[in-house]
Amino acid sequence: MGDIRILDLNLLRALDMLLEEGSVTRAAERLGVTQPAVSNMLTRLRENFGDPLLVRTQRGMTPTTRALDLVAPLKRILCEIGTLCQPDAFDPVAASFTVSIAATDYALQVILLPLIARLRQEAPGITLAVYPLDDARLQEQLEKGQLDMALITPETCPPDLLSSKLFHEEYICAARKNHPTAGMHMTLDQYCAAGHIIVSYEGGQFCGATDKKLETLGRRRHVALSVPNFLALPDLLLKTDLITMAPRRLLHGRKDLTLFSPPSPLIVPGFDKILAWHCRTGSDPRYQWLRSKIAEITIFVSEHI
């Protein structure tokens, strides 16, 4: 018996074809190689198994008894190898695993809440673990499997990650219904005189992109409140005469708020939101399916704002 370490998959496939066809020529045609190449493979197979395997007779090439004993286990091995190389078809209904996603409160509200609703319908066994974003450790967390995905902006995406753009977001002003001055015709003077809420992820900041824009115009506004996330904004707006500037998708559909564009000199550039992941999950059908669901959700939301 030869050394199994030199018996590669191509030799096993060639033996399978030879035993089926009983012909080097026909086996070569099915394998898509030349006849001399198959003859060489047969020589190596004979050396490895210590048996002629196929012998010439008046009716062509006939398998030896040793070769006939190999037919069933050979078919089984090739089938098992094929199964190993071909991932199982993903069935979302039967799936049961946890996905770890890093996201801001904004992405949680705008992307993950609709995703959770979709999963409850289509894949109830999939659970989500949402983690805060840590830009300095993001690539390491994805590489080590501590995270599976991250909802971030292109500017914060490490260069070695894979990503896809989900949408472009823009900013909109918001205030409670029946606010005394807020609305589509709010002047720059009224805007500066109003009290404002600003979101500062670091906490305690009272100056943002809008304030820098105002500074170029020689103007200032009164920031009355700084909060660390977007989620409290609607309640704060409803209970005060304060106004804010926030991502449009975050406040879209709120019937209890007035949404309006800022005075024309204060148009603030928006941002892109992307989904990022490491190549270790790139071809996994479970995560491919999840990425497709996230893309579907964001397309639907974008079409209805």
PDB file of C-alpha atoms in Angstrom:
ATOM      1  CA  MET A   1       0.000   0.000   0.000  1.00  0.00           C
ATOM      2  CA  GLY A   2       1.332   3.441  -0.928  1.00  0.00           C
ATOM      3  CA  ASP A   3       1.649   6.578   1.144  1.00  0.00           C
ATOM      4  CA  ILE A   4      -1.785   8.196   1.626  1.00  0.00           C
ATOM      5  CA  ARG A   5      -0.102  11.591   1.947  1.00  0.00           C
ATOM      6  CA  ILE A   6       0.544  11.612  -1.813  1.00  0.00           C
ATOM      7  CA  LEU A   7      -2.981  10.442  -2.714  1.00  0.00           C
ATOM      8  CA  ASP A   8      -4.603  13.766  -3.569  1.00  0.00           C
ATOM      9  CA  LEU A   9      -8.214  14.539  -4.404  1.00  0.00           C
ATOM     10  CA  ASN A  10      -7.552  14.705  -8.150  1.00  0.00           C
ATOM     11  CA  LEU A  11      -6.309  11.113  -8.110  1.00  0.00           C
ATOM     12  CA  LEU A  12      -9.433   9.941  -6.318  1.00  0.00           C
ATOM     13  CA  ARG A  13     -11.653  11.743  -8.817  1.00  0.00           C
ATOM     14  CA  ALA A  14      -9.688  10.191 -11.675  1.00  0.00           C
ATOM     15  CA  LEU A  15     -10.091   6.708 -10.160  1.00  0.00           C
ATOM     16  CA  ASP A  16     -13.826   7.268  -9.820  1.00  0.00           C
ATOM     17  CA  MET A  17     -14.109   8.267 -13.494  1.00  0.00           C
ATOM     18  CA  LEU A  18     -11.921   5.352 -14.632  1.00  0.00           C
ATOM     19  CA  LEU A  19     -14.023   2.832 -12.750  1.00  0.00           C
ATOM     20  CA  GLU A  20     -17.238   4.330 -14.147  1.00  0.00           C
ATOM     21  CA  GLU A  21     -16.066   4.545 -17.762  1.00  0.00           C
ATOM     22  CA  GLY A  22     -13.630   1.635 -18.052  1.00  0.00           C
ATOM     23  CA  SER A  23     -11.730   3.825 -20.498  1.00  0.00           C
ATOM     24  CA  VAL A  24      -8.839   6.244 -20.160  1.00  0.00           C
ATOM     25  CA  THR A  25     -10.102   8.251 -23.136  1.00  0.00           C
ATOM     26  CA  ARG A  26     -13.648   8.716 -21.827  1.00  0.00           C
ATOM     27  CA  ALA A  27     -12.421   9.416 -18.304  1.00  0.00           C
ATOM     28  CA  ALA A  28     -10.131  12.138 -19.677  1.00  0.00           C
ATOM     29  CA  GLU A  29     -13.066  13.724 -21.530  1.00  0.00           C
ATOM     30  CA  ARG A  30     -15.202  13.845 -18.395  1.00  0.00           C
ATOM     31  CA  LEU A  31     -12.367  15.228 -16.280  1.00  0.00           C
ATOM     32  CA  GLY A  32     -11.496  17.846 -18.893  1.00  0.00           C
ATOM     33  CA  VAL A  33      -7.850  16.792 -19.138  1.00  0.00           C
ATOM     34  CA  THR A  34      -5.677  15.033 -21.699  1.00  0.00           C
ATOM     35  CA  GLN A  35      -5.495  11.261 -22.163  1.00  0.00           C
ATOM     36  CA  PRO A  36      -1.759  11.155 -21.220  1.00  0.00           C
ATOM     37  CA  ALA A  37      -2.586  12.999 -17.988  1.00  0.00           C
ATOM     38  CA  VAL A  38      -5.141  10.335 -17.009  1.00  0.00           C
ATOM     39  CA  SER A  39      -2.721   7.552 -17.992  1.00  0.00           C
ATOM     40  CA  ASN A  40      -0.157   9.112 -15.673  1.00  0.00           C
ATOM     41  CA  MET A  41      -2.750   9.305 -12.888  1.00  0.00           C
ATOM     42  CA  LEU A  42      -3.600   5.627 -13.375  1.00  0.00           C
ATOM     43  CA  THR A  43       0.080   4.737 -13.048  1.00  0.00           C
ATOM     44  CA  ARG A  44       0.301   6.646  -9.763  1.00  0.00           C
ATOM     45  CA  LEU A  45      -2.916   5.037  -8.501  1.00  0.00           C
ATOM     46  CA  ARG A  46      -1.569   1.561  -9.286  1.00  0.00           C
ATOM     47  CA  GLU A  47       1.622   2.356  -7.388  1.00  0.00           C
ATOM     48  CA  ASN A  48      -0.295   3.723  -4.434  1.00  0.00           C
ATOM     49  CA  PHE A  49      -2.766   0.843  -4.127  1.00  0.00           C
ATOM     50  CA  GLY A  50      -0.283  -1.877  -5.126  1.00  0.00           C
ATOM     51  CA  ASP A  51      -2.816  -3.227  -7.604  1.00  0.00           C
ATOM     52  CA  PRO A  52      -3.396  -2.911 -11.387  1.00  0.00           C
ATOM     53  CA  LEU A  53      -6.939  -1.624 -10.658  1.00  0.00           C
ATOM     54  CA  LEU A  54      -7.890  -1.799 -14.348  1.00  0.00           C
ATOM     55  CA  VAL A  55      -6.645  -4.525 -16.715  1.00  0.00           C
ATOM     56  CA  ARG A  56      -7.039  -4.811 -20.470  1.00  0.00           C
ATOM     57  CA  THR A  57      -9.326  -7.541 -21.803  1.00  0.00           C
ATOM     58  CA  GLN A  58     -11.005  -8.208 -25.114  1.00  0.00           C
ATOM     59  CA  ARG A  59     -13.957  -6.083 -23.893  1.00  0.00           C
ATOM     60  CA  GLY A  60     -11.775  -3.153 -22.878  1.00  0.00           C
ATOM     61  CA  MET A  61     -10.513  -2.283 -19.406  1.00  0.00           C
ATOM     62  CA  THR A  62     -11.955  -4.365 -16.589  1.00  0.00           C
ATOM     63  CA  PRO A  63     -11.657  -3.508 -12.890  1.00  0.00           C
ATOM     64  CA  THR A  64      -9.811  -5.890 -10.629  1.00  0.00           C
ATOM     65  CA  THR A  65     -11.464  -7.309  -7.523  1.00  0.00           C
ATOM     66  CA  ARG A  66      -9.495  -4.761  -5.476  1.00  0.00           C
ATOM     67  CA  ALA A  67     -10.887  -1.955  -7.638  1.00  0.00           C
ATOM     68  CA  LEU A  68     -14.443  -3.267  -7.249  1.00  0.00           C
ATOM     69  CA  ASP A  69     -13.989  -3.195  -3.465  1.00  0.00           C
ATOM     70  CA  LEU A  70     -13.009   0.482  -3.742  1.00  0.00           C
ATOM     71  CA  VAL A  71     -16.119   1.619  -5.667  1.00  0.00           C
ATOM     72  CA  ALA A  72     -18.510   2.112  -2.725  1.00  0.00           C
ATOM     73  CA  PRO A  73     -16.069   3.721  -0.240  1.00  0.00           C
ATOM     74  CA  LEU A  74     -14.663   5.907  -3.017  1.00  0.00           C
ATOM     75  CA  LYS A  75     -18.144   7.246  -3.871  1.00  0.00           C
ATOM     76  CA  ARG A  76     -18.828   7.882  -0.194  1.00  0.00           C
ATOM     77  CA  ILE A  77     -15.548   9.724   0.346  1.00  0.00           C
ATOM     78  CA  LEU A  78     -16.032  11.960  -2.697  1.00  0.00           C
ATOM     79  CA  CYS A  79     -19.595  12.727  -1.631  1.00  0.00           C
ATOM     80  CA  GLU A  80     -18.457  13.643   1.887  1.00  0.00           C
ATOM     81  CA  ILE A  81     -15.684  15.842   0.500  1.00  0.00           C
ATOM     82  CA  GLY A  82     -18.201  17.553  -1.762  1.00  0.00           C
ATOM     83  CA  THR A  83     -20.436  18.210   1.241  1.00  0.00           C
ATOM     84  CA  LEU A  84     -17.481  19.564   3.188  1.00  0.00           C
ATOM     85  CA  CYS A  85     -16.560  21.979   0.409  1.00  0.00           C
ATOM     86  CA  GLN A  86     -20.137  23.087  -0.155  1.00  0.00           C
ATOM     87  CA  PRO A  87     -21.607  24.960   2.849  1.00  0.00           C
ATOM     88  CA  ASP A  88     -25.046  23.938   4.014  1.00  0.00           C
ATOM     89  CA  ALA A  89     -27.891  25.939   2.545  1.00  0.00           C
ATOM     90  CA  PHE A  90     -28.846  28.595   5.068  1.00  0.00           C
ATOM     91  CA  ASP A  91     -32.350  28.262   6.477  1.00  0.00           C
ATOM     92  CA  PRO A  92     -33.221  31.442   8.424  1.00  0.00           C
ATOM     93  CA  VAL A  93     -36.283  29.851  10.004  1.00  0.00           C
ATOM     94  CA  ALA A  94     -34.174  27.080  11.557  1.00  0.00           C
ATOM     95  CA  ALA A  95     -31.146  29.264  12.352  1.00  0.00           C
ATOM     96  CA  SER A  96     -30.144  29.737  15.976  1.00  0.00           C
ATOM     97  CA  PHE A  97     -27.125  31.907  16.756  1.00  0.00           C
ATOM     98  CA  THR A  98     -26.149  35.321  18.121  1.00  0.00           C
ATOM     99  CA  VAL A  99     -24.830  38.199  16.035  1.00  0.00           C
ATOM    100  CA  SER A 100     -22.619  40.831  17.668  1.00  0.00           C
ATOM    101  CA  ILE A 101     -22.938  44.298  16.160  1.00  0.00           C
ATOM    102  CA  ALA A 102     -21.257  47.552  17.151  1.00  0.00           C
ATOM    103  CA  ALA A 103     -23.467  50.594  16.637  1.00  0.00           C
ATOM    104  CA  THR A 104     -24.234  54.090  17.851  1.00  0.00           C
ATOM    105  CA  ASP A 105     -27.605  54.908  19.376  1.00  0.00           C
ATOM    106  CA  TYR A 106     -28.516  56.459  16.014  1.00  0.00           C
ATOM    107  CA  ALA A 107     -27.776  53.232  14.109  1.00  0.00           C
ATOM    108  CA  LEU A 108     -29.621  51.229  16.763  1.00  0.00           C
ATOM    109  CA  GLN A 109     -32.749  53.326  16.247  1.00  0.00           C
ATOM    110  CA  VAL A 110     -32.629  53.683  12.469  1.00  0.00           C
ATOM    111  CA  ILE A 111     -31.225  50.304  11.344  1.00  0.00           C
ATOM    112  CA  LEU A 112     -31.264  47.723  14.110  1.00  0.00           C
ATOM    113  CA  LEU A 113     -34.801  48.257  15.382  1.00  0.00           C
ATOM    114  CA  PRO A 114     -36.283  47.537  11.926  1.00  0.00           C
ATOM    115  CA  LEU A 115     -33.852  44.607  11.599  1.00  0.00           C
ATOM    116  CA  ILE A 116     -35.034  43.115  14.889  1.00  0.00           C
ATOM    117  CA  ALA A 117     -38.644  43.357  13.726  1.00  0.00           C
ATOM    118  CA  ARG A 118     -37.714  41.606  10.471  1.00  0.00           C
ATOM    119  CA  LEU A 119     -35.808  38.864  12.304  1.00  0.00           C
ATOM    120  CA  ARG A 120     -38.756  38.154  14.577  1.00  0.00           C
ATOM    121  CA  GLN A 121     -40.748  37.325  11.452  1.00  0.00           C
ATOM    122  CA  GLU A 122     -38.149  35.580   9.278  1.00  0.00           C
ATOM    123  CA  ALA A 123     -35.486  34.217  11.653  1.00  0.00           C
ATOM    124  CA  PRO A 124     -36.775  34.153  15.252  1.00  0.00           C
ATOM    125  CA  GLY A 125     -33.822  32.062  16.454  1.00  0.00           C
ATOM    126  CA  ILE A 126     -31.275  34.770  15.621  1.00  0.00           C
ATOM    127  CA  THR A 127     -30.472  37.106  18.511  1.00  0.00           C
ATOM    128  CA  LEU A 128     -28.599  40.406  18.411  1.00  0.00           C
ATOM    129  CA  ALA A 129     -25.976  41.627  20.866  1.00  0.00           C
ATOM    130  CA  VAL A 130     -25.407  45.356  20.343  1.00  0.00           C
ATOM    131  CA  TYR A 131     -22.144  46.866  21.575  1.00  0.00           C
ATOM    132  CA  PRO A 132     -20.941  50.471  21.741  1.00  0.00           C
ATOM    133  CA  LEU A 133     -18.472  51.566  19.093  1.00  0.00           C
ATOM    134  CA  ASP A 134     -14.819  51.664  20.080  1.00  0.00           C
ATOM    135  CA  ASP A 135     -12.992  53.082  17.055  1.00  0.00           C
ATOM    136  CA  ALA A 136      -9.555  52.278  18.466  1.00  0.00           C
ATOM    137  CA  ARG A 137     -10.350  48.567  18.926  1.00  0.00           C
ATOM    138  CA  LEU A 138     -12.842  47.987  16.117  1.00  0.00           C
ATOM    139  CA  GLN A 139     -10.552  46.116  13.722  1.00  0.00           C
ATOM    140  CA  GLU A 140      -9.161  43.925  16.502  1.00  0.00           C
ATOM    141  CA  GLN A 141     -12.664  43.093  17.747  1.00  0.00           C
ATOM    142  CA  LEU A 142     -13.795  42.052  14.267  1.00  0.00           C
ATOM    143  CA  GLU A 143     -10.625  40.048  13.600  1.00  0.00           C
ATOM    144  CA  LYS A 144     -10.926  38.109  16.863  1.00  0.00           C
ATOM    145  CA  GLY A 145     -14.652  37.440  16.477  1.00  0.00           C
ATOM    146  CA  GLN A 146     -15.639  39.630  19.400  1.00  0.00           C
ATOM    147  CA  LEU A 147     -17.800  41.483  16.862  1.00  0.00           C
ATOM    148  CA  ASP A 148     -19.374  40.244  13.650  1.00  0.00           C
ATOM    149  CA  MET A 149     -20.377  43.582  12.093  1.00  0.00           C
ATOM    150  CA  ALA A 150     -20.209  47.307  12.723  1.00  0.00           C
ATOM    151  CA  LEU A 151     -22.423  50.185  11.607  1.00  0.00           C
ATOM    152  CA  ILE A 152     -20.045  53.104  11.116  1.00  0.00           C
ATOM    153  CA  THR A 153     -19.075  55.957   8.794  1.00  0.00           C
ATOM    154  CA  PRO A 154     -16.434  55.566   6.058  1.00  0.00           C
ATOM    155  CA  GLU A 155     -14.092  57.942   7.867  1.00  0.00           C
ATOM    156  CA  THR A 156     -13.869  55.596  10.861  1.00  0.00           C
ATOM    157  CA  CYS A 157     -13.589  52.330   8.891  1.00  0.00           C
ATOM    158  CA  PRO A 158     -10.185  50.594   9.232  1.00  0.00           C
ATOM    159  CA  PRO A 159      -8.626  49.950   5.801  1.00  0.00           C
ATOM    160  CA  ASP A 160      -8.500  46.137   6.109  1.00  0.00           C
ATOM    161  CA  LEU A 161     -12.240  45.672   6.651  1.00  0.00           C
ATOM    162  CA  LEU A 162     -14.852  44.874   4.019  1.00  0.00           C
ATOM    163  CA  SER A 163     -17.790  47.260   3.811  1.00  0.00           C
ATOM    164  CA  SER A 164     -20.855  48.305   1.856  1.00  0.00           C
ATOM    165  CA  LYS A 165     -22.580  51.683   1.787  1.00  0.00           C
ATOM    166  CA  LEU A 166     -26.086  51.661   3.218  1.00  0.00           C
ATOM    167  CA  PHE A 167     -27.269  55.259   2.684  1.00  0.00           C
ATOM    168  CA  HIS A 168     -26.432  58.937   2.864  1.00  0.00           C
ATOM    169  CA  GLU A 169     -27.969  60.829   5.770  1.00  0.00           C
ATOM    170  CA  GLU A 170     -28.752  64.532   6.002  1.00  0.00           C
ATOM    171  CA  TYR A 171     -29.568  66.797   8.917  1.00  0.00           C
ATOM    172  CA  ILE A 172     -32.929  68.367   9.658  1.00  0.00           C
ATOM    173  CA  CYS A 173     -34.123  70.763  12.369  1.00  0.00           C
ATOM    174  CA  ALA A 174     -36.841  69.733  14.780  1.00  0.00           C
ATOM    175  CA  ALA A 175     -39.035  71.274  17.471  1.00  0.00           C
ATOM    176  CA  ARG A 176     -42.309  70.485  19.172  1.00  0.00           C
ATOM    177  CA  LYS A 177     -45.562  71.104  17.363  1.00  0.00           C
ATOM    178  CA  ASN A 178     -46.836  74.660  17.838  1.00  0.00           C
ATOM    179  CA  HIS A 179     -43.411  75.971  18.734  1.00  0.00           C
ATOM    180  CA  PRO A 180     -43.666  79.789  18.777  1.00  0.00           C
ATOM    181  CA  THR A 181     -40.970  80.415  16.135  1.00  0.00           C
ATOM    182  CA  ALA A 182     -39.763  77.125  14.674  1.00  0.00           C
ATOM    183  CA  GLY A 183     -40.827  76.167  11.163  1.00  0.00           C
ATOM    184  CA  MET A 184     -39.987  76.376   7.487  1.00  0.00           C
ATOM    185  CA  HIS A 185     -39.745  80.172   7.551  1.00  0.00           C
ATOM    186  CA  MET A 186     -37.570  80.485  10.638  1.00  0.00           C
ATOM    187  CA  THR A 187     -35.098  83.329  10.148  1.00  0.00           C
ATOM    188  CA  LEU A 188     -31.434  83.216  11.101  1.00  0.00           C
ATOM    189  CA  ASP A 189     -32.138  85.732  13.895  1.00  0.00           C
ATOM    190  CA  GLN A 190     -34.910  83.533  15.300  1.00  0.00           C
ATOM    191  CA  TYR A 191     -32.691  80.473  14.992  1.00  0.00           C
ATOM    192  CA  CYS A 192     -29.851  82.094  16.933  1.00  0.00           C
ATOM    193  CA  ALA A 193     -32.221  83.422  19.586  1.00  0.00           C
ATOM    194  CA  ALA A 194     -33.799  80.019  20.238  1.00  0.00           C
ATOM    195  CA  GLY A 195     -32.494  77.563  22.817  1.00  0.00           C
ATOM    196  CA  HIS A 196     -30.783  74.518  21.297  1.00  0.00           C
ATOM    197  CA  ILE A 197     -30.040  70.904  22.202  1.00  0.00           C
ATOM    198  CA  ILE A 198     -26.734  69.488  20.992  1.00  0.00           C
ATOM    199  CA  VAL A 199     -25.659  65.842  20.982  1.00  0.00           C
ATOM    200  CA  SER A 200     -22.128  65.251  22.276  1.00  0.00           C
ATOM    201  CA  TYR A 201     -21.043  61.606  22.340  1.00  0.00           C
ATOM    202  CA  GLU A 202     -18.030  62.576  24.444  1.00  0.00           C
ATOM    203  CA  GLY A 203     -20.338  64.445  26.810  1.00  0.00           C
ATOM    204  CA  GLY A 204     -20.356  68.075  27.872  1.00  0.00           C
ATOM    205  CA  GLN A 205     -19.576  69.652  24.507  1.00  0.00           C
ATOM    206  CA  PHE A 206     -21.558  72.788  23.573  1.00  0.00           C
ATOM    207  CA  CYS A 207     -20.025  73.418  20.156  1.00  0.00           C
ATOM    208  CA  GLY A 208     -20.569  71.450  16.959  1.00  0.00           C
ATOM    209  CA  ALA A 209     -20.496  71.800  13.178  1.00  0.00           C
ATOM    210  CA  THR A 210     -23.426  74.246  13.247  1.00  0.00           C
ATOM    211  CA  ASP A 211     -21.618  76.517  15.685  1.00  0.00           C
ATOM    212  CA  LYS A 212     -18.496  76.514  13.532  1.00  0.00           C
ATOM    213  CA  LYS A 213     -20.658  77.492  10.547  1.00  0.00           C
ATOM    214  CA  LEU A 214     -22.270  80.271  12.565  1.00  0.00           C
ATOM    215  CA  GLU A 215     -18.843  81.532  13.575  1.00  0.00           C
ATOM    216  CA  THR A 216     -17.929  82.064   9.910  1.00  0.00           C
ATOM    217  CA  LEU A 217     -21.061  84.238   9.647  1.00  0.00           C
ATOM    218  CA  GLY A 218     -20.177  86.227  12.755  1.00  0.00           C
ATOM    219  CA  ARG A 219     -23.143  84.744  14.654  1.00  0.00           C
ATOM    220  CA  ARG A 220     -23.717  82.614  17.743  1.00  0.00           C
ATOM    221  CA  ARG A 221     -26.579  80.521  19.065  1.00  0.00           C
ATOM    222  CA  HIS A 222     -27.550  79.585  22.597  1.00  0.00           C
ATOM    223  CA  VAL A 223     -26.958  75.896  23.309  1.00  0.00           C
ATOM    224  CA  ALA A 224     -29.013  75.273  26.428  1.00  0.00           C
ATOM    225  CA  LEU A 225     -28.541  71.515  26.708  1.00  0.00           C
ATOM    226  CA  SER A 226     -25.840  68.984  25.794  1.00  0.00           C
ATOM    227  CA  VAL A 227     -26.803  65.283  25.838  1.00  0.00           C
ATOM    228  CA  PRO A 228     -24.688  62.164  25.141  1.00  0.00           C
ATOM    229  CA  ASN A 229     -27.017  60.513  22.600  1.00  0.00           C
ATOM    230  CA  PHE A 230     -29.887  61.044  20.184  1.00  0.00           C
ATOM    231  CA  LEU A 231     -32.478  58.799  21.818  1.00  0.00           C
ATOM    232  CA  ALA A 232     -33.668  61.355  24.388  1.00  0.00           C
ATOM    233  CA  LEU A 233     -34.166  64.138  21.831  1.00  0.00           C
ATOM    234  CA  PRO A 234     -37.882  63.615  21.023  1.00  0.00           C
ATOM    235  CA  ASP A 235     -38.979  63.698  24.679  1.00  0.00           C
ATOM    236  CA  LEU A 236     -36.796  66.714  25.404  1.00  0.00           C
ATOM    237  CA  LEU A 237     -38.218  68.590  22.417  1.00  0.00           C
ATOM    238  CA  LEU A 238     -41.809  67.767  23.371  1.00  0.00           C
ATOM    239  CA  LYS A 239     -41.411  69.130  26.899  1.00  0.00           C
ATOM    240  CA  THR A 240     -39.513  72.349  26.094  1.00  0.00           C
ATOM    241  CA  ASP A 241     -39.261  75.151  23.542  1.00  0.00           C
ATOM    242  CA  LEU A 242     -35.773  73.965  22.623  1.00  0.00           C
ATOM    243  CA  ILE A 243     -34.909  73.020  19.042  1.00  0.00           C
ATOM    244  CA  THR A 244     -32.279  70.695  17.636  1.00  0.00           C
ATOM    245  CA  MET A 245     -30.566  69.605  14.445  1.00  0.00           C
ATOM    246  CA  ALA A 246     -30.518  65.821  14.017  1.00  0.00           C
ATOM    247  CA  PRO A 247     -30.314  63.131  11.300  1.00  0.00           C
ATOM    248  CA  ARG A 248     -33.506  63.062   9.226  1.00  0.00           C
ATOM    249  CA  ARG A 249     -34.091  59.295   9.524  1.00  0.00           C
ATOM    250  CA  LEU A 250     -34.036  59.536  13.297  1.00  0.00           C
ATOM    251  CA  LEU A 251     -37.062  61.853  13.438  1.00  0.00           C
ATOM    252  CA  HIS A 252     -38.912  60.949  10.233  1.00  0.00           C
ATOM    253  CA  GLY A 253     -42.541  60.086  10.792  1.00  0.00           C
ATOM    254  CA  ARG A 254     -42.866  61.846  14.161  1.00  0.00           C
ATOM    255  CA  LYS A 255     -46.312  63.481  14.011  1.00  0.00           C
ATOM    256  CA  ASP A 256     -45.735  65.257  17.310  1.00  0.00           C
ATOM    257  CA  LEU A 257     -42.719  67.191  16.011  1.00  0.00           C
ATOM    258  CA  THR A 258     -42.222  69.932  13.455  1.00  0.00           C
ATOM    259  CA  LEU A 259     -39.391  69.112  11.057  1.00  0.00           C
ATOM    260  CA  PHE A 260     -37.876  71.916   9.002  1.00  0.00           C
ATOM    261  CA  SER A 261     -34.737  72.912   7.158  1.00  0.00           C
ATOM    262  CA  PRO A 262     -32.344  75.251   8.941  1.00  0.00           C
ATOM    263  CA  PRO A 263     -31.975  78.814   7.627  1.00  0.00           C
ATOM    264  CA  SER A 264     -30.162  78.542   4.285  1.00  0.00           C
ATOM    265  CA  PRO A 265     -26.716  79.703   5.474  1.00  0.00           C
ATOM    266  CA  LEU A 266     -26.658  76.836   7.990  1.00  0.00           C
ATOM    267  CA  ILE A 267     -26.947  73.782   5.774  1.00  0.00           C
ATOM    268  CA  VAL A 268     -24.673  71.230   7.452  1.00  0.00           C
ATOM    269  CA  PRO A 269     -23.128  68.392   5.384  1.00  0.00           C
ATOM    270  CA  GLY A 270     -24.586  64.963   6.082  1.00  0.00           C
ATOM    271  CA  PHE A 271     -22.771  61.658   6.392  1.00  0.00           C
ATOM    272  CA  ASP A 272     -22.654  58.177   4.873  1.00  0.00           C
ATOM    273  CA  LYS A 273     -23.512  55.118   6.930  1.00  0.00           C
ATOM    274  CA  ILE A 274     -21.793  51.834   6.041  1.00  0.00           C
ATOM    275  CA  LEU A 275     -21.860  48.240   7.237  1.00  0.00           C
ATOM    276  CA  ALA A 276     -18.373  46.852   7.908  1.00  0.00           C
ATOM    277  CA  TRP A 277     -17.199  43.281   8.563  1.00  0.00           C
ATOM    278  CA  HIS A 278     -14.036  41.181   8.546  1.00  0.00           C
ATOM    279  CA  CYS A 279     -13.188  38.767   5.737  1.00  0.00           C
ATOM    280  CA  ARG A 280     -13.484  35.847   8.202  1.00  0.00           C
ATOM    281  CA  THR A 281     -17.297  36.103   7.868  1.00  0.00           C
ATOM    282  CA  GLY A 282     -17.311  37.251   4.248  1.00  0.00           C
ATOM    283  CA  SER A 283     -18.426  33.940   2.690  1.00  0.00           C
ATOM    284  CA  ASP A 284     -20.433  32.601   5.634  1.00  0.00           C
ATOM    285  CA  PRO A 285     -24.027  32.178   4.325  1.00  0.00           C
ATOM    286  CA  ARG A 286     -25.476  33.218   7.700  1.00  0.00           C
ATOM    287  CA  TYR A 287     -23.803  36.612   7.625  1.00  0.00           C
ATOM    288  CA  GLN A 288     -24.366  37.022   3.899  1.00  0.00           C
ATOM    289  CA  TRP A 289     -28.087  36.629   4.587  1.00  0.00           C
ATOM    290  CA  LEU A 290     -27.966  39.121   7.461  1.00  0.00           C
ATOM    291  CA  ARG A 291     -26.103  41.691   5.374  1.00  0.00           C
ATOM    292  CA  SER A 292     -28.720  41.324   2.652  1.00  0.00           C
ATOM    293  CA  LYS A 293     -31.504  41.926   5.203  1.00  0.00           C
ATOM    294  CA  ILE A 294     -29.802  45.078   6.487  1.00  0.00           C
ATOM    295  CA  ALA A 295     -29.436  46.323   2.913  1.00  0.00           C
ATOM    296  CA  GLU A 296     -33.131  45.615   2.194  1.00  0.00           C
ATOM    297  CA  ILE A 297     -34.231  47.485   5.308  1.00  0.00           C
ATOM    298  CA  THR A 298     -32.155  50.571   4.574  1.00  0.00           C
ATOM    299  CA  ILE A 299     -33.354  50.672   0.960  1.00  0.00           C
ATOM    300  CA  PHE A 300     -36.975  50.481   2.133  1.00  0.00           C
ATOM    301  CA  VAL A 301     -36.489  53.252   4.696  1.00  0.00           C
ATOM    302  CA  SER A 302     -34.683  55.452   2.165  1.00  0.00           C
ATOM    303  CA  GLU A 303     -37.586  55.076  -0.292  1.00  0.00           C
ATOM    304  CA  HIS A 304     -40.143  56.188   2.308  1.00  0.00           C
ATOM    305  CA  ILE A 305     -38.640  59.336   3.777  1.00  0.00           C
TER     306      ILE A 305
END
